mmCIF file of C-alpha atoms and ligand atoms in Angstrom:
data_model
loop_
_atom_site.group_PDB
_atom_site.id
_atom_site.type_symbol
_atom_site.label_atom_id
_atom_site.label_comp_id
_atom_site.label_asym_id
_atom_site.label_seq_id
_atom_site.Cartn_x
_atom_site.Cartn_y
_atom_site.Cartn_z
ATOM 1 C CA MET A 1 12.384 -20.486 -9.115
ATOM 2 C CA GLU A 2 14.591 -18.540 -7.132
ATOM 3 C CA LEU A 3 14.398 -14.849 -6.126
ATOM 4 C CA GLY A 4 16.325 -12.241 -4.204
ATOM 5 C CA MET A 5 14.125 -10.267 -2.075
ATOM 6 C CA ILE A 6 15.478 -6.862 -0.835
ATOM 7 C CA GLY A 7 13.434 -5.439 2.163
ATOM 8 C CA LEU A 8 12.233 -8.042 4.706
ATOM 9 C CA GLY A 9 9.522 -5.921 6.537
ATOM 10 C CA ARG A 10 5.772 -6.366 6.776
ATOM 11 C CA MET A 11 5.349 -7.016 3.144
ATOM 12 C CA GLY A 12 8.932 -8.318 1.862
ATOM 13 C CA GLY A 13 9.314 -10.628 4.945
ATOM 14 C CA ASN A 14 5.767 -12.162 4.517
ATOM 15 C CA MET A 15 6.159 -12.377 0.569
ATOM 16 C CA ALA A 16 9.425 -14.372 1.173
ATOM 17 C CA GLN A 17 7.796 -16.758 3.451
ATOM 18 C CA ARG A 18 4.805 -17.388 1.010
ATOM 19 C CA LEU A 19 7.320 -18.092 -1.675
ATOM 20 C CA ILE A 20 9.117 -20.608 0.284
ATOM 21 C CA LYS A 21 6.029 -22.410 1.322
ATOM 22 C CA SER A 22 5.464 -22.784 -2.619
ATOM 23 C CA GLY A 23 8.720 -24.549 -3.132
ATOM 24 C CA HIS A 24 10.847 -21.470 -4.220
ATOM 25 C CA ARG A 25 14.305 -20.580 -3.233
ATOM 26 C CA VAL A 26 14.611 -17.124 -1.659
ATOM 27 C CA VAL A 27 17.556 -15.042 -0.846
ATOM 28 C CA GLY A 28 17.049 -12.040 1.403
ATOM 29 C CA PHE A 29 18.647 -8.788 2.139
ATOM 30 C CA ASP A 30 17.558 -6.120 4.772
ATOM 31 C CA PRO A 31 19.642 -3.294 6.325
ATOM 32 C CA SER A 32 18.439 -4.697 9.766
ATOM 33 C CA THR A 33 20.591 -7.661 10.512
ATOM 34 C CA GLU A 34 18.253 -8.698 13.141
ATOM 35 C CA ARG A 35 15.467 -8.986 10.555
ATOM 36 C CA VAL A 36 17.559 -11.070 8.230
ATOM 37 C CA LYS A 37 18.382 -13.412 11.033
ATOM 38 C CA GLU A 38 14.816 -13.873 11.831
ATOM 39 C CA MET A 39 13.992 -14.447 8.114
ATOM 40 C CA VAL A 40 16.890 -17.050 8.233
ATOM 41 C CA ARG A 41 14.972 -18.865 10.656
ATOM 42 C CA LEU A 42 11.865 -18.999 8.472
ATOM 43 C CA GLY A 43 13.922 -20.636 5.541
ATOM 44 C CA VAL A 44 15.437 -17.569 3.629
ATOM 45 C CA ILE A 45 19.063 -17.471 2.657
ATOM 46 C CA GLY A 46 20.290 -14.662 4.329
ATOM 47 C CA ALA A 47 22.677 -11.947 2.472
ATOM 48 C CA ALA A 48 24.598 -9.253 4.499
ATOM 49 C CA SER A 49 24.624 -6.780 1.268
ATOM 50 C CA ILE A 50 23.046 -6.414 -2.012
ATOM 51 C CA SER A 51 26.021 -7.716 -3.739
ATOM 52 C CA GLU A 52 26.442 -10.761 -1.567
ATOM 53 C CA LEU A 53 22.763 -11.219 -2.591
ATOM 54 C CA ILE A 54 23.365 -11.058 -6.032
ATOM 55 C CA ASP A 55 26.315 -13.500 -5.719
ATOM 56 C CA LYS A 56 24.081 -16.099 -4.123
ATOM 57 C CA LEU A 57 21.662 -16.224 -7.261
ATOM 58 C CA VAL A 58 22.043 -17.933 -10.608
ATOM 59 C CA SER A 59 21.803 -15.836 -13.970
ATOM 60 C CA PRO A 60 19.223 -14.725 -15.332
ATOM 61 C CA ARG A 61 18.473 -13.302 -11.732
ATOM 62 C CA ALA A 62 15.239 -12.019 -10.580
ATOM 63 C CA ILE A 63 15.305 -9.666 -7.584
ATOM 64 C CA TRP A 64 12.245 -8.188 -5.794
ATOM 65 C CA CYS A 65 12.457 -4.789 -4.193
ATOM 66 C CA MET A 66 10.067 -4.314 -1.231
ATOM 67 C CA VAL A 67 11.276 -1.215 0.531
ATOM 68 C CA PRO A 68 9.810 2.059 1.164
ATOM 69 C CA SER A 69 8.924 4.025 -1.836
ATOM 70 C CA GLY A 70 10.932 7.287 -2.881
ATOM 71 C CA GLN A 71 14.534 7.481 -1.943
ATOM 72 C CA PRO A 72 15.119 4.009 -0.466
ATOM 73 C CA THR A 73 13.738 2.359 -3.841
ATOM 74 C CA GLU A 74 15.759 4.836 -5.696
ATOM 75 C CA ASP A 75 19.027 3.985 -4.101
ATOM 76 C CA THR A 76 18.141 0.389 -4.135
ATOM 77 C CA VAL A 77 17.267 0.144 -7.835
ATOM 78 C CA HIS A 78 20.424 2.274 -8.551
ATOM 79 C CA GLU A 79 22.723 -0.070 -6.712
ATOM 80 C CA LEU A 80 21.139 -3.105 -8.565
ATOM 81 C CA GLY A 81 21.626 -1.256 -11.719
ATOM 82 C CA GLY A 82 25.371 -0.935 -11.132
ATOM 83 C CA LEU A 83 25.714 -4.598 -10.147
ATOM 84 C CA LEU A 84 23.229 -6.690 -12.231
ATOM 85 C CA SER A 85 23.865 -8.192 -15.725
ATOM 86 C CA PRO A 86 22.209 -8.059 -18.877
ATOM 87 C CA GLY A 87 19.002 -10.348 -18.992
ATOM 88 C CA ASP A 88 18.370 -9.854 -15.139
ATOM 89 C CA THR A 89 15.422 -8.296 -13.933
ATOM 90 C CA ILE A 90 14.498 -6.107 -11.232
ATOM 91 C CA ILE A 91 10.768 -6.250 -9.839
ATOM 92 C CA ASP A 92 9.570 -3.199 -7.743
ATOM 93 C CA GLY A 93 6.831 -4.057 -5.700
ATOM 94 C CA GLY A 94 6.622 -1.270 -3.502
ATOM 95 C CA ASN A 95 4.141 1.542 -3.766
ATOM 96 C CA SER A 96 6.213 3.848 -6.071
ATOM 97 C CA ASN A 97 5.308 6.593 -8.324
ATOM 98 C CA TYR A 98 4.570 5.186 -11.832
ATOM 99 C CA LYS A 99 6.440 8.111 -13.356
ATOM 100 C CA ASP A 100 9.583 6.985 -11.360
ATOM 101 C CA SER A 101 9.055 3.378 -12.562
ATOM 102 C CA ILE A 102 8.922 4.310 -16.171
ATOM 103 C CA ARG A 103 12.168 6.476 -15.865
ATOM 104 C CA ARG A 104 13.775 3.555 -13.889
ATOM 105 C CA ALA A 105 12.845 1.094 -16.516
ATOM 106 C CA GLY A 106 14.281 3.165 -19.190
ATOM 107 C CA ASN A 107 17.605 3.550 -17.404
ATOM 108 C CA LEU A 108 17.775 -0.159 -16.874
ATOM 109 C CA ALA A 109 16.885 -1.118 -20.384
ATOM 110 C CA GLU A 110 19.919 0.749 -21.767
ATOM 111 C CA LYS A 111 21.988 -1.697 -19.685
ATOM 112 C CA GLY A 112 19.898 -4.947 -20.784
ATOM 113 C CA ILE A 113 18.430 -5.338 -17.469
ATOM 114 C CA SER A 114 14.595 -5.749 -17.173
ATOM 115 C CA PHE A 115 12.169 -3.719 -14.930
ATOM 116 C CA LEU A 116 8.712 -4.873 -13.846
ATOM 117 C CA ASP A 117 6.683 -2.654 -11.753
ATOM 118 C CA ALA A 118 4.494 -4.892 -9.579
ATOM 119 C CA GLY A 119 1.903 -3.115 -7.838
ATOM 120 C CA THR A 120 0.978 -5.231 -4.796
ATOM 121 C CA SER A 121 -2.308 -5.243 -2.578
ATOM 122 C CA GLY A 122 -3.026 -7.535 0.264
ATOM 123 C CA GLY A 123 -1.120 -6.020 3.203
ATOM 124 C CA ILE A 124 -0.119 -7.892 6.207
ATOM 125 C CA TRP A 125 -2.792 -10.698 5.285
ATOM 126 C CA GLY A 126 -1.042 -11.461 2.098
ATOM 127 C CA LEU A 127 0.881 -14.372 3.669
ATOM 128 C CA ASP A 128 -2.074 -16.324 4.019
ATOM 129 C CA GLU A 129 -4.613 -14.898 1.829
ATOM 130 C CA GLY A 130 -2.131 -14.097 -1.258
ATOM 131 C CA TYR A 131 -1.419 -10.774 -2.741
ATOM 132 C CA SER A 132 -3.327 -9.086 -5.728
ATOM 133 C CA LEU A 133 -0.626 -8.226 -8.406
ATOM 134 C CA MET A 134 -0.944 -5.837 -11.171
ATOM 135 C CA VAL A 135 2.303 -5.936 -13.316
ATOM 136 C CA GLY A 136 3.674 -3.556 -15.636
ATOM 137 C CA GLY A 137 6.788 -3.519 -17.721
ATOM 138 C CA ASP A 138 8.951 -6.016 -20.003
ATOM 139 C CA ALA A 139 6.272 -8.666 -21.124
ATOM 140 C CA ASP A 140 9.066 -11.466 -21.695
ATOM 141 C CA ALA A 141 10.437 -10.701 -18.070
ATOM 142 C CA TYR A 142 6.602 -10.988 -16.929
ATOM 143 C CA ARG A 143 6.299 -14.365 -18.531
ATOM 144 C CA ARG A 144 9.710 -15.528 -17.236
ATOM 145 C CA ILE A 145 8.785 -14.652 -13.483
ATOM 146 C CA GLU A 146 5.242 -15.777 -13.736
ATOM 147 C CA PRO A 147 5.707 -19.028 -11.288
ATOM 148 C CA VAL A 148 6.856 -16.306 -8.751
ATOM 149 C CA PHE A 149 3.686 -14.073 -9.453
ATOM 150 C CA ARG A 150 1.221 -16.840 -9.308
ATOM 151 C CA SER A 151 2.633 -18.438 -6.037
ATOM 152 C CA LEU A 152 2.493 -14.740 -4.548
ATOM 153 C CA ALA A 153 -1.191 -14.521 -5.861
ATOM 154 C CA PRO A 154 -4.454 -15.755 -3.901
ATOM 155 C CA SER A 155 -4.407 -18.531 -6.347
ATOM 156 C CA SER A 156 -2.209 -19.592 -9.330
ATOM 157 C CA GLU A 157 -5.189 -18.379 -11.612
ATOM 158 C CA LYS A 158 -6.692 -15.295 -9.947
ATOM 159 C CA GLY A 159 -5.755 -12.144 -8.660
ATOM 160 C CA VAL A 160 -2.606 -11.598 -10.820
ATOM 161 C CA GLY A 161 -2.008 -10.267 -14.454
ATOM 162 C CA TYR A 162 0.281 -8.150 -16.705
ATOM 163 C CA VAL A 163 -1.532 -5.212 -17.215
ATOM 164 C CA GLY A 164 0.566 -3.171 -19.690
ATOM 165 C CA PRO A 165 3.871 -1.284 -20.303
ATOM 166 C CA SER A 166 6.264 0.323 -17.797
ATOM 167 C CA GLY A 167 4.413 2.400 -15.182
ATOM 168 C CA ALA A 168 1.086 0.615 -15.893
ATOM 169 C CA GLY A 169 1.335 -1.677 -12.918
ATOM 170 C CA HIS A 170 2.145 1.186 -10.357
ATOM 171 C CA PHE A 171 -0.681 3.539 -12.114
ATOM 172 C CA VAL A 172 -3.140 0.645 -11.708
ATOM 173 C CA LYS A 173 -1.901 0.343 -7.826
ATOM 174 C CA MET A 174 -2.246 4.154 -7.338
ATOM 175 C CA VAL A 175 -5.705 4.228 -8.721
ATOM 176 C CA HIS A 176 -6.637 1.229 -6.424
ATOM 177 C CA ASN A 177 -5.426 2.891 -3.575
ATOM 178 C CA GLY A 178 -7.389 6.242 -4.554
ATOM 179 C CA ILE A 179 -10.303 3.886 -4.470
ATOM 180 C CA GLU A 180 -9.292 2.497 -0.965
ATOM 181 C CA TYR A 181 -9.187 5.906 0.292
ATOM 182 C CA GLY A 182 -12.971 6.591 -1.032
ATOM 183 C CA LEU A 183 -14.304 3.390 0.461
ATOM 184 C CA MET A 184 -12.751 3.880 3.811
ATOM 185 C CA GLU A 185 -13.850 7.263 4.149
ATOM 186 C CA ALA A 186 -17.445 6.234 3.190
ATOM 187 C CA TYR A 187 -17.423 3.497 5.896
ATOM 188 C CA ALA A 188 -15.967 5.763 8.469
ATOM 189 C CA GLU A 189 -18.779 8.524 7.721
ATOM 190 C CA GLY A 190 -21.454 5.902 7.732
ATOM 191 C CA PHE A 191 -20.409 4.482 11.313
ATOM 192 C CA GLU A 192 -19.828 7.929 12.542
ATOM 193 C CA LEU A 193 -23.478 8.803 11.737
ATOM 194 C CA LEU A 194 -24.878 5.470 13.264
ATOM 195 C CA ARG A 195 -22.991 6.299 16.371
ATOM 196 C CA ALA A 196 -24.249 9.654 16.642
ATOM 197 C CA LYS A 197 -28.061 8.691 16.825
ATOM 198 C CA ALA A 198 -27.631 8.292 20.688
ATOM 199 C CA ASP A 199 -31.300 7.610 21.305
ATOM 200 C CA PHE A 200 -30.930 4.218 19.353
ATOM 201 C CA ASN A 201 -27.640 3.408 21.107
ATOM 202 C CA LEU A 202 -26.669 1.043 18.256
ATOM 203 C CA ASP A 203 -24.304 -1.500 18.607
ATOM 204 C CA LEU A 204 -21.712 -0.766 15.727
ATOM 205 C CA THR A 205 -20.083 -4.038 15.820
ATOM 206 C CA GLN A 206 -23.210 -5.716 15.582
ATOM 207 C CA ILE A 207 -24.299 -3.784 12.594
ATOM 208 C CA ALA A 208 -20.759 -4.293 10.869
ATOM 209 C CA GLY A 209 -21.241 -7.940 11.403
ATOM 210 C CA ILE A 210 -24.754 -8.103 9.900
ATOM 211 C CA TRP A 211 -23.798 -5.823 6.859
ATOM 212 C CA ARG A 212 -20.969 -8.476 6.061
ATOM 213 C CA TYR A 213 -23.180 -11.076 4.825
ATOM 214 C CA GLY A 214 -25.474 -10.549 1.899
ATOM 215 C CA SER A 215 -25.646 -6.740 2.205
ATOM 216 C CA VAL A 216 -24.824 -4.563 -0.729
ATOM 217 C CA VAL A 217 -21.969 -2.992 1.133
ATOM 218 C CA ARG A 218 -20.150 -6.007 2.306
ATOM 219 C CA SER A 219 -16.547 -6.088 1.464
ATOM 220 C CA TRP A 220 -12.992 -6.927 3.094
ATOM 221 C CA LEU A 221 -12.735 -3.411 4.417
ATOM 222 C CA LEU A 222 -15.913 -3.926 6.112
ATOM 223 C CA ASP A 223 -14.752 -7.231 7.673
ATOM 224 C CA LEU A 224 -11.760 -5.060 8.907
ATOM 225 C CA VAL A 225 -14.419 -2.531 10.390
ATOM 226 C CA GLU A 226 -15.916 -5.280 12.445
ATOM 227 C CA LEU A 227 -12.680 -6.758 13.320
ATOM 228 C CA ALA A 228 -11.292 -3.186 14.721
ATOM 229 C CA LEU A 229 -14.550 -2.444 16.572
ATOM 230 C CA LYS A 230 -14.398 -5.912 18.228
ATOM 231 C CA GLU A 231 -11.037 -5.330 19.563
ATOM 232 C CA ASP A 232 -12.161 -1.532 20.649
ATOM 233 C CA PRO A 233 -15.619 -0.597 20.155
ATOM 234 C CA GLY A 234 -15.465 3.081 20.973
ATOM 235 C CA LEU A 235 -11.774 3.109 19.197
ATOM 236 C CA LYS A 236 -10.807 4.938 22.420
ATOM 237 C CA ASN A 237 -7.042 3.907 22.096
ATOM 238 C CA ILE A 238 -6.692 5.605 18.672
ATOM 239 C CA ARG A 239 -5.999 9.056 17.855
ATOM 240 C CA ALA A 240 -7.883 10.473 14.961
ATOM 241 C CA PHE A 241 -4.724 11.384 12.913
ATOM 242 C CA VAL A 242 -4.951 9.780 9.615
ATOM 243 C CA GLU A 243 -1.420 9.636 7.905
ATOM 244 C CA ASP A 244 -0.973 8.825 4.037
ATOM 245 C CA SER A 245 1.891 7.469 2.227
ATOM 246 C CA GLY A 246 1.405 9.443 -1.129
ATOM 247 C CA GLU A 247 -0.735 7.500 -3.359
ATOM 248 C CA GLY A 248 -3.914 9.286 -2.738
ATOM 249 C CA LYS A 249 -2.096 12.690 -3.309
ATOM 250 C CA TRP A 250 -0.811 11.258 -6.822
ATOM 251 C CA THR A 251 -4.159 9.882 -7.557
ATOM 252 C CA VAL A 252 -5.521 13.507 -7.072
ATOM 253 C CA GLN A 253 -2.568 15.191 -9.159
ATOM 254 C CA GLU A 254 -3.557 12.854 -12.079
ATOM 255 C CA SER A 255 -7.082 14.000 -11.908
ATOM 256 C CA LEU A 256 -6.042 17.385 -12.492
ATOM 257 C CA ASP A 257 -3.726 16.307 -15.122
ATOM 258 C CA LEU A 258 -6.233 14.236 -17.281
ATOM 259 C CA ASP A 259 -9.192 16.416 -16.299
ATOM 260 C CA VAL A 260 -10.961 13.599 -14.663
ATOM 261 C CA PRO A 261 -13.343 14.614 -11.850
ATOM 262 C CA LEU A 262 -12.842 12.412 -8.633
ATOM 263 C CA PRO A 263 -14.865 14.208 -6.070
ATOM 264 C CA VAL A 264 -15.112 11.291 -3.623
ATOM 265 C CA ILE A 265 -11.363 10.549 -3.534
ATOM 266 C CA VAL A 266 -10.488 14.341 -3.382
ATOM 267 C CA ALA A 267 -12.671 14.604 -0.330
ATOM 268 C CA ALA A 268 -11.259 11.495 1.248
ATOM 269 C CA LEU A 269 -7.739 12.807 0.952
ATOM 270 C CA GLN A 270 -8.748 16.308 2.173
ATOM 271 C CA VAL A 271 -10.546 14.597 5.314
ATOM 272 C CA ARG A 272 -7.041 13.198 5.990
ATOM 273 C CA PHE A 273 -5.249 16.427 6.076
ATOM 274 C CA ARG A 274 -8.218 17.971 8.347
ATOM 275 C CA SER A 275 -7.474 15.177 10.711
ATOM 276 C CA ARG A 276 -3.895 16.154 11.416
ATOM 277 C CA GLN A 277 -4.916 19.648 12.546
ATOM 278 C CA ASP A 278 -5.779 20.778 15.893
ATOM 279 C CA GLN A 279 -7.927 24.024 16.093
ATOM 280 C CA PRO A 280 -7.506 24.506 12.306
ATOM 281 C CA PHE A 281 -6.951 28.127 11.544
ATOM 282 C CA GLY A 282 -9.465 28.111 8.502
ATOM 283 C CA ASN A 283 -12.282 27.030 10.785
ATOM 284 C CA LYS A 284 -11.283 29.812 13.175
ATOM 285 C CA LEU A 285 -11.616 32.285 10.251
ATOM 286 C CA LEU A 286 -15.126 30.928 9.540
ATOM 287 C CA VAL A 287 -16.042 31.365 13.144
ATOM 288 C CA ALA A 288 -14.506 35.302 12.901
ATOM 289 C CA LEU A 289 -16.380 35.887 9.727
ATOM 290 C CA ARG A 290 -19.827 34.800 11.130
ATOM 291 C CA ASN A 291 -19.076 36.966 13.882
ATOM 292 C CA LYS A 292 -18.247 39.928 11.731
ATOM 293 C CA PHE A 293 -21.205 39.765 9.459
ATOM 294 C CA GLY A 294 -23.790 38.495 11.596
ATOM 295 C CA GLY A 295 -22.770 38.981 15.285
ATOM 296 C CA HIS A 296 -22.723 35.261 15.829
ATOM 297 C CA ARG A 297 -21.268 34.003 19.128
ATOM 298 C CA ILE A 298 -17.360 33.085 19.230
ATOM 299 C CA LYS A 299 -16.713 30.295 21.515
ATOM 300 C CA THR A 300 -13.326 30.616 23.183
ATOM 301 C CA GLU A 301 -12.944 27.471 25.077
HETATM 302 N N1 NAI B 1 2.032 -2.286 4.518
HETATM 303 C C1 NAI B 1 1.148 -2.580 3.538
HETATM 304 O O1 NAI B 1 -0.055 -2.665 3.565
HETATM 305 C C2 NAI B 1 1.733 -2.293 2.026
HETATM 306 C C3 NAI B 1 2.866 -1.844 1.663
HETATM 307 N N2 NAI B 1 3.518 -1.654 0.252
HETATM 308 C C4 NAI B 1 4.686 -1.339 0.102
HETATM 309 O O2 NAI B 1 5.495 -2.209 0.202
HETATM 310 C C5 NAI B 1 6.925 -1.724 0.648
HETATM 311 C C6 NAI B 1 7.340 -2.138 1.759
HETATM 312 O O3 NAI B 1 6.271 -1.894 2.759
HETATM 313 P P1 NAI B 1 6.332 -2.449 4.121
HETATM 314 O O4 NAI B 1 6.815 -3.814 4.136
HETATM 315 O O5 NAI B 1 5.005 -2.393 4.643
HETATM 316 O O6 NAI B 1 7.157 -1.654 5.153
HETATM 317 P P2 NAI B 1 8.317 -1.905 6.334
HETATM 318 O O7 NAI B 1 8.710 -0.707 6.904
HETATM 319 O O8 NAI B 1 7.575 -2.883 7.315
HETATM 320 O O9 NAI B 1 9.435 -2.781 5.676
HETATM 321 C C7 NAI B 1 10.399 -2.065 4.762
HETATM 322 C C8 NAI B 1 11.691 -2.833 4.847
HETATM 323 O O10 NAI B 1 12.605 -2.235 3.997
HETATM 324 C C9 NAI B 1 13.821 -2.013 4.509
HETATM 325 N N3 NAI B 1 14.709 -1.093 3.964
HETATM 326 C C10 NAI B 1 14.393 0.394 4.372
HETATM 327 N N4 NAI B 1 15.368 0.978 3.454
HETATM 328 C C11 NAI B 1 15.883 0.128 2.843
HETATM 329 C C12 NAI B 1 16.931 0.417 1.669
HETATM 330 N N5 NAI B 1 17.548 1.441 1.166
HETATM 331 N N6 NAI B 1 17.500 -0.794 1.175
HETATM 332 C C13 NAI B 1 16.956 -2.118 1.646
HETATM 333 N N7 NAI B 1 15.976 -2.274 2.469
HETATM 334 C C14 NAI B 1 15.366 -1.221 3.094
HETATM 335 C C15 NAI B 1 13.641 -1.822 6.154
HETATM 336 O O11 NAI B 1 14.622 -2.341 6.919
HETATM 337 C C16 NAI B 1 12.206 -2.590 6.282
HETATM 338 O O12 NAI B 1 12.642 -4.048 6.717
HETATM 339 C C17 NAI B 1 6.554 0.060 0.559
HETATM 340 O O13 NAI B 1 6.981 0.674 -0.745
HETATM 341 C C18 NAI B 1 5.228 0.172 0.721
HETATM 342 O O14 NAI B 1 4.439 1.291 0.346
HETATM 343 C C19 NAI B 1 2.454 -2.088 -0.745
HETATM 344 C C20 NAI B 1 1.300 -2.635 -0.422
HETATM 345 C C21 NAI B 1 0.853 -2.657 0.926
HETATM 346 O O1 5RP B 2 -1.036 -0.014 -0.466
HETATM 347 C C1 5RP B 2 -1.345 -0.264 0.657
HETATM 348 C C2 5RP B 2 -2.710 -0.975 0.739
HETATM 349 O O2 5RP B 2 -3.365 -1.191 -0.448
HETATM 350 C C3 5RP B 2 -0.655 0.404 1.870
HETATM 351 O O3 5RP B 2 -1.062 -0.006 3.027
HETATM 352 C C4 5RP B 2 -0.547 1.789 1.839
HETATM 353 O O4 5RP B 2 0.245 2.368 2.924
HETATM 354 C C5 5RP B 2 -2.071 2.696 2.191
HETATM 355 O O5 5RP B 2 -2.034 3.740 1.691
HETATM 356 P P1 5RP B 2 -1.909 5.062 2.901
HETATM 357 O O6 5RP B 2 -0.780 4.758 3.618
HETATM 358 O O7 5RP B 2 -1.810 6.174 2.056
HETATM 359 O O8 5RP B 2 -3.287 5.068 3.563
#
């Protein structure tokens, strides 16, 4: 098949390469001309603009957006909507909010353009390992573009599927990321406790390596724990400031809307917020209150 790829960053660039390796023709655009040049060297047919990318594809076109969620995705889908023809399909593989995807699908359907929200997991390893793909939207468009999805997936049979109507793909990816927060936090807490038992002087890298095989808690995230600890056992070169790109917040918002308790995921999100604070005011207030009611000591340094 042939596919247009908009956004040739860590994800889009690798996805383009994986598709080319499987024999697909990929036309790519990125605002960074340097990035386009790099990808052309790897087999992508470069385009200097979105309209040039469209001109280089044959109808019915399929165009994958792999740009940051929010405004960049909004602008890209909007521009595509003004340039594409009925029968064409836009696939958003970024981490978009599912409510935006439902809205975008509705607006595009009025023009006869199909929209697929393709939740994508696999990170920078997807180039070699394949991407887990959870796709929502127009079922006929999914069937037309299935060869692309199957080439991106870990195998043509596994790790890919149509999950439901517009928004369902990004909803499933949002929950996937909420689970990711909880799993990561559990590993982080467990390894912190191991490290704190100073009299045992435990080798955390060794323990991660032991747990990776046969243990109940083995997982790909644990593989990555071992990798990170091997590179920097004390994580001395990392500042404990954990960012987020929104999906955890949306997961928690959904738990409020649907009255579904998510104590682990909520706590994991809150830990990230706390990590960004130096000397949090709330903690200072705890100290002040203990002092007021019990005369407990205030540490000033
Ligand atoms: N990095 C990851 O582990 C994963 C990322 N995602 C999602 O994939 C999308 C892309 O992420 P990454 O590749 O990691 O980001 P990135 O920052 O590496 O690449 C984004 C690319 O989009 C381009 N871009 C920015 N604004 C644009 C616009 N308005 N029009 C066209 N191109 C534009 C940038 O020049 C850049 O090359 C995001 O929505 C992200 O949330 C999804 C799964 C995993
Ligand atoms: O989708 C992903 C992994 O599955 C991305 O890596 C995402 O950025 C992770 O979420 P956050 O940035 O909020 O930690």
